[in-house]
Short mmCIF file of C-alpha atoms in Angstrom, two decimals:
data_model
loop_
_atom_site.label_atom_id
_atom_site.label_comp_id
_atom_site.label_asym_id
_atom_site.label_seq_id
_atom_site.Cartn_x
_atom_site.Cartn_y
_atom_site.Cartn_z
CA UNK A 1 -10.46 38.46 -16.71
CA UNK A 2 -13.39 38.33 -14.27
CA UNK A 3 -15.73 38.19 -17.91
CA UNK A 4 -13.72 35.04 -18.89
CA UNK A 5 -13.75 33.55 -15.96
CA UNK A 6 -17.55 33.95 -15.70
CA UNK A 7 -17.88 32.40 -19.38
CA UNK A 8 -15.62 29.19 -18.60
CA UNK A 9 -17.61 29.12 -14.88
CA UNK A 10 -20.81 28.69 -17.02
CA UNK A 11 -19.29 26.33 -19.53
CA UNK A 12 -18.24 24.13 -16.89
CA UNK A 13 -21.78 24.01 -15.18
CA UNK A 14 -23.55 23.04 -18.28
CA UNK A 15 -21.24 20.32 -18.74
CA UNK A 16 -23.55 17.52 -16.61
CA UNK A 17 -21.03 14.92 -16.77
CA UNK A 18 -18.29 16.80 -14.86
CA UNK A 19 -20.66 16.76 -11.63
CA UNK A 20 -20.26 12.77 -11.71
CA UNK A 21 -16.54 13.31 -11.31
CA UNK A 22 -17.13 15.89 -8.99
CA UNK A 23 -19.77 14.38 -6.39
CA UNK A 24 -18.92 10.65 -6.97
CA UNK A 25 -15.45 10.26 -6.31
CA UNK A 26 -15.69 11.96 -3.10
CA UNK A 27 -18.25 9.58 -2.22
CA UNK A 28 -16.18 6.60 -3.47
CA UNK A 29 -13.33 7.94 -1.30
CA UNK A 30 -15.58 8.50 1.93
CA UNK A 31 -16.88 5.12 1.62
CA UNK A 32 -13.26 3.89 1.56
CA UNK A 33 -12.18 5.98 4.43
CA UNK A 34 -15.23 4.77 6.51
CA UNK A 35 -14.33 1.34 6.08
CA UNK A 36 -12.31 -0.79 8.71
CA UNK A 37 -10.52 -3.08 6.47
CA UNK A 38 -7.10 -4.06 7.60
CA UNK A 39 -4.49 -3.61 4.91
CA UNK A 40 -1.51 -6.13 5.22
CA UNK A 41 0.80 -5.14 2.46
CA UNK A 42 1.82 -2.20 4.50
CA UNK A 43 2.40 -3.84 7.90
CA UNK A 44 6.09 -4.27 8.83
CA UNK A 45 5.27 -6.83 11.30
CA UNK A 46 4.13 -10.14 9.34
CA UNK A 47 2.01 -13.36 10.65
CA UNK A 48 4.97 -15.76 12.06
CA UNK A 49 2.46 -19.03 11.59
CA UNK A 50 0.85 -19.27 8.04
CA UNK A 51 -1.91 -22.03 8.28
CA UNK A 52 -1.56 -23.80 4.83
CA UNK A 53 -4.39 -25.22 2.90
CA UNK A 54 -3.00 -28.77 2.67
CA UNK A 55 0.74 -30.12 1.81
CA UNK A 56 1.01 -29.59 -1.63
CA UNK A 57 0.87 -25.63 -1.17
CA UNK A 58 4.04 -23.76 -2.16
CA UNK A 59 5.57 -21.76 0.83
CA UNK A 60 7.96 -19.83 -1.29
CA UNK A 61 5.40 -16.84 -1.64
CA UNK A 62 5.71 -16.23 2.12
CA UNK A 63 9.47 -14.84 1.93
CA UNK A 64 9.14 -11.51 0.87
CA UNK A 65 11.62 -9.90 2.54
CA UNK A 66 14.04 -12.61 2.71
CA UNK A 67 12.69 -14.32 5.87
CA UNK A 68 13.70 -17.92 6.80
CA UNK A 69 10.70 -20.08 5.76
CA UNK A 70 9.76 -23.66 7.47
CA UNK A 71 7.13 -25.79 6.22
CA UNK A 72 6.08 -27.93 8.71
CA UNK A 73 4.27 -31.33 8.16
CA UNK A 74 2.18 -31.72 11.31
CA UNK A 75 0.61 -35.22 11.52
CA UNK A 76 0.15 -34.80 15.48
CA UNK A 77 -2.43 -31.92 15.75
CA UNK A 78 -1.61 -32.18 19.52
CA UNK A 79 -1.61 -29.11 21.96
CA UNK A 80 2.26 -30.21 22.50
CA UNK A 81 2.88 -29.99 19.11
CA UNK A 82 1.40 -26.49 18.65
CA UNK A 83 3.22 -25.42 21.80
CA UNK A 84 6.56 -26.26 19.91
CA UNK A 85 5.38 -24.40 16.64
CA UNK A 86 4.33 -21.38 18.84
CA UNK A 87 7.48 -21.26 20.70
CA UNK A 88 9.44 -21.18 17.72
CA UNK A 89 7.26 -18.57 15.90
CA UNK A 90 8.04 -16.55 19.60
CA UNK A 91 11.45 -16.30 18.69
CA UNK A 92 10.57 -14.05 15.87
CA UNK A 93 13.66 -15.32 13.54
CA UNK A 94 11.70 -17.78 11.28
CA UNK A 95 8.34 -17.90 9.19
CA UNK A 96 6.69 -21.27 10.08
CA UNK A 97 4.26 -22.73 7.26
CA UNK A 98 2.04 -25.93 8.60
CA UNK A 99 -0.03 -28.55 6.81
CA UNK A 100 -2.03 -30.34 9.01
CA UNK A 101 -1.95 -34.09 8.53
CA UNK A 102 -3.42 -35.33 11.65
CA UNK A 103 -6.58 -36.65 9.87
CA UNK A 104 -4.48 -39.10 7.67
CA UNK A 105 -1.79 -41.67 7.69
CA UNK A 106 1.56 -40.40 6.59
CA UNK A 107 3.87 -42.82 5.09
CA UNK A 108 7.60 -42.61 4.33
CA UNK A 109 6.95 -42.68 0.77
CA UNK A 110 4.44 -39.93 1.27
CA UNK A 111 7.00 -37.81 3.13
CA UNK A 112 9.63 -38.76 0.57
CA UNK A 113 7.81 -37.51 -2.42
CA UNK A 114 6.98 -34.21 -0.69
CA UNK A 115 10.18 -33.44 0.38
CA UNK A 116 11.63 -34.09 -2.96
CA UNK A 117 9.38 -31.70 -4.27
CA UNK A 118 10.16 -29.11 -1.81
CA UNK A 119 13.54 -29.28 -2.71
CA UNK A 120 13.07 -28.88 -6.46
CA UNK A 121 10.05 -26.98 -7.04
CA UNK A 122 9.76 -24.99 -3.61
CA UNK A 123 12.19 -22.81 -2.00
CA UNK A 124 12.27 -22.78 1.80
CA UNK A 125 15.08 -22.86 3.99
CA UNK A 126 14.03 -26.09 6.27
CA UNK A 127 11.03 -28.42 6.62
CA UNK A 128 9.83 -30.38 10.17
CA UNK A 129 7.79 -33.40 9.98
CA UNK A 130 5.94 -34.03 13.61
CA UNK A 131 4.88 -37.81 13.28
CA UNK A 132 1.65 -38.66 14.95
CA UNK A 133 3.38 -40.34 18.04
CA UNK A 134 4.95 -37.06 18.97
CA UNK A 135 3.81 -37.04 22.18
CA UNK A 136 4.63 -40.37 22.87
CA UNK A 137 7.93 -40.24 22.05
CA UNK A 138 8.80 -37.15 23.85
CA UNK A 139 6.69 -38.77 27.07
CA UNK A 140 9.48 -41.48 26.55
CA UNK A 141 12.25 -39.13 26.39
CA UNK A 142 13.13 -40.24 22.95
CA UNK A 143 13.83 -36.63 21.64
CA UNK A 144 15.93 -37.96 18.94
CA UNK A 145 12.78 -39.79 16.91
CA UNK A 146 10.04 -37.53 18.25
CA UNK A 147 10.33 -35.40 14.79
CA UNK A 148 12.58 -35.01 11.61
CA UNK A 149 13.88 -31.96 10.52
CA UNK A 150 14.94 -31.48 6.26
CA UNK A 151 17.98 -29.14 5.59
CA UNK A 152 16.65 -27.84 2.39
CA UNK A 153 19.04 -25.01 1.83
CA UNK A 154 22.59 -24.04 2.23
CA UNK A 155 21.20 -20.88 4.24
CA UNK A 156 23.30 -20.12 7.60
CA UNK A 157 20.15 -19.75 9.32
CA UNK A 158 19.35 -22.97 9.67
CA UNK A 159 21.97 -23.51 12.15
CA UNK A 160 20.05 -21.12 14.30
CA UNK A 161 16.69 -23.00 13.47
CA UNK A 162 18.14 -26.07 14.75
CA UNK A 163 19.53 -24.63 17.87
CA UNK A 164 16.31 -23.47 18.83
CA UNK A 165 14.71 -26.43 17.99
CA UNK A 166 16.78 -28.32 20.23
CA UNK A 167 16.64 -25.71 22.89
CA UNK A 168 12.83 -26.17 23.16
CA UNK A 169 12.98 -29.89 22.98
CA UNK A 170 15.83 -30.23 25.94
CA UNK A 171 13.15 -27.99 27.59
CA UNK A 172 10.29 -30.73 27.03
CA UNK A 173 13.04 -33.12 28.05
CA UNK A 174 14.22 -31.68 31.29
CA UNK A 175 10.17 -30.97 32.16
CA UNK A 176 9.00 -34.57 31.60
CA UNK A 177 10.31 -36.31 34.68
CA UNK A 178 8.10 -34.23 36.79
CA UNK A 179 4.96 -35.04 34.59
CA UNK A 180 2.72 -37.42 34.77
CA UNK A 181 1.12 -37.01 31.35
CA UNK A 182 0.95 -34.82 28.09
CA UNK A 183 -1.30 -32.11 29.70
CA UNK A 184 0.93 -31.58 33.11
CA UNK A 185 3.91 -31.30 30.91
CA UNK A 186 2.11 -28.91 28.80
CA UNK A 187 0.94 -26.68 32.21
CA UNK A 188 4.47 -27.32 33.68
CA UNK A 189 5.92 -25.55 30.47
CA UNK A 190 3.71 -22.76 30.49
CA UNK A 191 4.12 -22.12 33.59
CA UNK A 192 7.72 -21.75 33.37
CA UNK A 193 7.41 -19.36 30.56
CA UNK A 194 4.84 -17.02 32.56
CA UNK A 195 8.41 -16.54 35.17
CA UNK A 196 10.42 -15.54 32.02
CA UNK A 197 11.03 -12.05 31.30
CA UNK A 198 8.64 -11.27 28.73
CA UNK A 199 9.64 -10.07 25.41
CA UNK A 200 9.41 -6.45 24.30
CA UNK A 201 10.30 -5.38 20.43
CA UNK A 202 10.98 -1.56 20.54
CA UNK A 203 11.14 -0.64 16.64
CA UNK A 204 13.62 2.40 15.88
CA UNK A 205 13.51 4.10 12.45
CA UNK A 206 16.23 5.51 10.81
CA UNK A 207 17.07 9.00 10.13
CA UNK A 208 14.32 9.51 7.31
CA UNK A 209 12.26 6.88 9.07
CA UNK A 210 8.45 7.02 10.49
CA UNK A 211 7.11 4.16 12.59
CA UNK A 212 3.54 4.10 12.18
CA UNK A 213 1.12 1.95 14.61
CA UNK A 214 -0.92 -0.66 12.71
CA UNK A 215 -3.76 1.59 13.14
CA UNK A 216 -1.82 4.36 11.27
CA UNK A 217 -0.42 1.92 8.87
CA UNK A 218 -4.22 1.32 7.95
CA UNK A 219 -4.92 4.82 7.99
CA UNK A 220 -2.34 5.33 5.65
CA UNK A 221 -3.27 3.03 3.19
CA UNK A 222 -7.09 3.85 3.26
CA UNK A 223 -5.59 7.18 2.53
CA UNK A 224 -3.63 5.99 -0.51
CA UNK A 225 -6.90 4.57 -1.89
CA UNK A 226 -9.00 7.58 -0.89
CA UNK A 227 -6.20 9.80 -2.86
CA UNK A 228 -6.99 7.62 -5.61
CA UNK A 229 -10.59 8.20 -6.67
CA UNK A 230 -9.84 11.64 -5.64
CA UNK A 231 -7.20 12.27 -7.88
CA UNK A 232 -9.51 11.03 -11.01
CA UNK A 233 -12.16 13.35 -9.98
CA UNK A 234 -9.44 16.30 -9.88
CA UNK A 235 -7.98 14.75 -13.36
CA UNK A 236 -10.69 15.11 -14.89
CA UNK A 237 -12.13 18.20 -13.82
CA UNK A 238 -8.85 19.80 -15.15
CA UNK A 239 -9.79 18.01 -18.68
CA UNK A 240 -13.55 19.66 -18.72
CA UNK A 241 -11.83 22.99 -18.37
CA UNK A 242 -9.50 21.77 -20.91
CA UNK A 243 -12.44 20.37 -22.87
CA UNK A 244 -14.04 23.80 -23.29
CA UNK A 245 -10.58 25.64 -24.16
CA UNK A 246 -10.69 23.51 -26.99
CA UNK A 247 -13.94 24.05 -28.00
CA UNK A 248 -13.18 27.91 -27.82
CA UNK A 249 -10.56 27.83 -30.10
CA UNK A 250 -11.89 25.40 -32.54
CA UNK A 251 -14.73 28.33 -32.77
CA UNK A 252 -12.86 31.49 -33.19
CA UNK A 253 -13.50 32.86 -29.59
CA UNK A 254 -9.66 32.93 -28.72
CA UNK A 255 -9.37 34.94 -31.84
CA UNK A 256 -12.04 37.16 -31.32
CA UNK A 257 -10.45 37.88 -27.66
CA UNK A 258 -7.33 38.75 -29.51
CA UNK A 259 -9.15 41.11 -31.76
CA UNK A 260 -10.65 42.43 -28.39
CA UNK A 261 -6.67 43.27 -27.39
CA UNK A 262 -7.05 40.78 -24.28
CA UNK A 263 -4.01 39.00 -24.04
CA UNK A 264 -3.32 35.43 -24.42
CA UNK A 265 -1.87 35.52 -21.12
CA UNK A 266 -4.83 36.90 -19.27
CA UNK A 267 -6.83 34.35 -21.18
CA UNK A 268 -5.04 31.31 -20.06
CA UNK A 269 -4.70 32.94 -16.46
CA UNK A 270 -8.54 32.90 -16.59
CA UNK A 271 -8.53 29.46 -17.11
CA UNK A 272 -5.95 28.86 -14.53
CA UNK A 273 -8.62 30.38 -12.11
CA UNK A 274 -11.24 28.28 -13.53
CA UNK A 275 -9.46 25.09 -12.62
CA UNK A 276 -8.56 26.64 -9.05
CA UNK A 277 -12.28 27.28 -8.40
CA UNK A 278 -13.36 23.81 -9.54
CA UNK A 279 -10.84 22.51 -7.37
CA UNK A 280 -12.38 24.31 -4.39
CA UNK A 281 -15.78 23.25 -5.16
CA UNK A 282 -14.87 19.61 -5.19
CA UNK A 283 -13.15 19.71 -1.95
CA UNK A 284 -16.25 21.29 -0.55
CA UNK A 285 -17.90 18.40 -1.78
CA UNK A 286 -15.26 16.57 0.10
CA UNK A 287 -15.63 18.49 3.18
CA UNK A 288 -19.39 17.91 3.27
CA UNK A 289 -18.75 14.15 2.78
CA UNK A 290 -16.36 13.95 5.49
CA UNK A 291 -19.28 14.85 8.13
CA UNK A 292 -19.83 10.97 7.66
CA UNK A 293 -16.65 10.37 8.97
CA UNK A 294 -15.15 10.20 12.56
CA UNK A 295 -11.97 12.34 11.90
CA UNK A 296 -10.23 10.51 14.96
CA UNK A 297 -9.88 7.54 12.72
CA UNK A 298 -8.08 9.51 10.25
CA UNK A 299 -5.96 10.82 12.26
CA UNK A 300 -6.07 14.20 11.60
CA UNK A 301 -8.48 16.94 11.82
CA UNK A 302 -11.22 17.85 9.25
CA UNK A 303 -9.16 21.02 7.82
CA UNK A 304 -5.82 19.78 7.74
CA UNK A 305 -7.52 16.72 5.59
CA UNK A 306 -9.28 19.31 3.45
CA UNK A 307 -5.95 21.20 3.09
CA UNK A 308 -4.27 18.24 1.80
CA UNK A 309 -6.99 17.25 -0.59
CA UNK A 310 -7.09 20.80 -2.11
CA UNK A 311 -3.73 21.14 -2.51
CA UNK A 312 -3.42 17.90 -4.46
CA UNK A 313 -6.66 18.57 -6.30
CA UNK A 314 -4.84 21.77 -7.32
CA UNK A 315 -1.95 20.01 -8.91
CA UNK A 316 -3.75 17.63 -10.81
CA UNK A 317 -6.33 19.99 -12.31
CA UNK A 318 -3.68 22.34 -13.31
CA UNK A 319 -1.77 19.70 -15.18
CA UNK A 320 -4.57 17.91 -16.52
CA UNK A 321 -5.95 21.03 -17.82
CA UNK A 322 -2.36 22.44 -19.52
CA UNK A 323 -1.83 19.01 -21.28
CA UNK A 324 -5.22 19.16 -22.86
CA UNK A 325 -4.79 22.82 -23.88
CA UNK A 326 -1.58 21.81 -25.61
CA UNK A 327 -3.17 18.41 -27.33
CA UNK A 328 -5.78 20.77 -28.65
CA UNK A 329 -7.90 17.52 -29.51
CA UNK A 330 -10.85 16.19 -27.01
CA UNK A 331 -10.16 12.59 -27.55
CA UNK A 332 -6.28 13.15 -27.20
CA UNK A 333 -6.99 15.29 -24.07
CA UNK A 334 -9.36 12.76 -22.58
CA UNK A 335 -6.66 9.75 -23.16
CA UNK A 336 -4.07 11.71 -21.53
CA UNK A 337 -5.96 12.56 -18.57
CA UNK A 338 -6.53 8.86 -17.86
CA UNK A 339 -3.05 8.07 -18.40
CA UNK A 340 -2.07 10.57 -15.90
CA UNK A 341 -4.32 9.07 -13.38
CA UNK A 342 -3.63 5.54 -13.71
CA UNK A 343 0.71 6.04 -14.07
CA UNK A 344 0.71 8.31 -11.16
CA UNK A 345 -1.52 6.32 -8.93
CA UNK A 346 0.43 3.34 -9.49
CA UNK A 347 3.87 4.60 -9.56
CA UNK A 348 3.57 6.52 -6.47
CA UNK A 349 2.75 3.75 -4.16
CA UNK A 350 -1.12 4.28 -3.35
CA UNK A 351 -2.17 0.69 -4.25
CA UNK A 352 0.93 -1.02 -2.52
CA UNK A 353 4.13 0.27 -1.15
CA UNK A 354 7.42 0.36 -3.27
CA UNK A 355 10.21 0.76 -0.68
CA UNK A 356 11.66 -2.58 -1.76
CA UNK A 357 11.02 -2.12 -5.68
CA UNK A 358 14.39 -1.15 -7.65
CA UNK A 359 16.25 2.10 -7.24
CA UNK A 360 14.92 3.31 -11.09
CA UNK A 361 11.24 2.54 -10.09
CA UNK A 362 11.78 4.60 -6.68
CA UNK A 363 13.12 7.52 -8.41
CA UNK A 364 10.11 7.68 -10.59
CA UNK A 365 7.86 7.69 -7.23
CA UNK A 366 9.09 10.30 -6.71
CA UNK A 367 7.84 12.56 -9.64
CA UNK A 368 4.87 11.73 -8.48
CA UNK A 369 2.68 14.37 -6.71
CA UNK A 370 0.49 11.56 -4.35
CA UNK A 371 3.68 10.24 -3.15
CA UNK A 372 4.44 13.54 -1.27
CA UNK A 373 1.13 13.63 -0.38
CA UNK A 374 1.14 10.18 1.15
CA UNK A 375 4.53 11.14 2.82
CA UNK A 376 2.71 14.06 4.40
CA UNK A 377 -0.09 12.22 5.66
CA UNK A 378 2.81 10.11 7.58
CA UNK A 379 4.15 13.62 8.94
CA UNK A 380 0.92 14.31 10.49
CA UNK A 381 0.27 10.70 11.86
CA UNK A 382 3.70 11.43 13.93
CA UNK A 383 2.90 14.94 14.62
CA UNK A 384 5.47 16.30 11.98
CA UNK A 385 5.16 19.93 12.29
CA UNK A 386 7.20 20.47 8.92
CA UNK A 387 4.37 18.54 6.86
CA UNK A 388 2.68 21.69 5.97
CA UNK A 389 5.67 23.74 4.75
CA UNK A 390 6.88 20.48 2.93
CA UNK A 391 3.32 19.98 0.90
CA UNK A 392 3.17 23.53 0.54
CA UNK A 393 6.56 24.11 -1.41
CA UNK A 394 5.71 20.89 -3.02
CA UNK A 395 2.39 22.10 -4.43
CA UNK A 396 4.16 25.29 -5.35
CA UNK A 397 7.09 23.72 -6.97
CA UNK A 398 4.55 21.76 -9.14
CA UNK A 399 2.52 24.49 -10.65
CA UNK A 400 5.72 26.43 -11.15
CA UNK A 401 6.77 23.75 -13.24
CA UNK A 402 3.37 23.06 -14.93
CA UNK A 403 2.77 26.79 -15.85
CA UNK A 404 6.25 27.00 -16.78
CA UNK A 405 5.99 24.42 -19.39
CA UNK A 406 2.46 24.90 -20.57
CA UNK A 407 3.42 28.44 -21.23
CA UNK A 408 6.19 27.28 -23.51
CA UNK A 409 4.38 24.54 -25.06
CA UNK A 410 1.43 26.70 -25.69
CA UNK A 411 3.93 29.22 -27.50
CA UNK A 412 5.50 26.56 -29.69
CA UNK A 413 2.30 25.28 -30.65
CA UNK A 414 0.57 28.57 -31.17
CA UNK A 415 3.42 29.54 -33.41
CA UNK A 416 3.59 26.16 -35.40
CA UNK A 417 -0.21 27.06 -36.20
CA UNK A 418 0.74 30.63 -37.31
CA UNK A 419 3.42 29.45 -39.19
CA UNK A 420 6.28 31.27 -37.47
CA UNK A 421 9.54 29.68 -37.24
#
């Protein structure tokens, strides 16, 4: 066994390209983990006010979770109109997409054309037009003429938006008699707001849910992208172990090993040990690279981080190795390894969350090892002590399945080669 492992490791060391994956992938993952990028795709709280480039921009794409979207044509651009929009957004019930039209003359024909377009070519709950003389109308008490609301759907939440709009207009109407101008009215409204109870949003997760802070959400996204690069390295590390095995079989090495009374089980166990050692080496490189990281920014200590990487890497190294050995062809094995990396990373949720996808995709996602390690990362973030026991069970389960299916596949392939039925 020791001799077989030594010979396998020697072949791997002589394969220069393997060091590209063993060294480069950890470096790339470190660069990602060191970045301070904000990943908005994973955020639970979304921006309630969206500034549009122009009035022709569609707003349908801002209703990702079924939010009630309102398109606002703001021809006033005043502080008083900003105040109204901010207060509507603070209700937390609507997504407000504002187009700034304060630098152009808006005509009835212009609004008619755009509202028709919104009704037929876009998707929103309603639209709101704030004219240029909005401030003057408010100060004159002409609330019915201060703005125009267009109902563009049969969504029942339109009534809630209309009620919220009337509430703020009535507040302005009540305060205007005590104000000498727009600035004084605005100051009075803000003073009243300061006296109001402060709204506190408390998120309550379900039995299987985990609430992450904005910082932890970014850390999770960074870990996802880092896992993707590291998975690529481990997958091709396993491929190179399989590559050596394929060459040995084609060169008759396995036949000579059989003649020396060394069992096939011992031979393939040595390849598993080789994949295990390569995983340790790559994890060690990750550990060296992690010295450049502030582990507080990762939300876990260095040992925990390295154990996560090692367990995930061992799964993919072994899986890629057994796939390559069963295919018994270098080109096919390389394609299979790359496909394994692409599909597993895509369907595990490393690049974007899959919580709102179809049930079939979520089931497929549950088959991907990275998905469980990403869940384990969340559990570590929230201080769940069951994280390691779960990940250890997942690792053992995947290795048991890989070795069992790989052993059966190897026996079937060798039976076909020898002509045994």
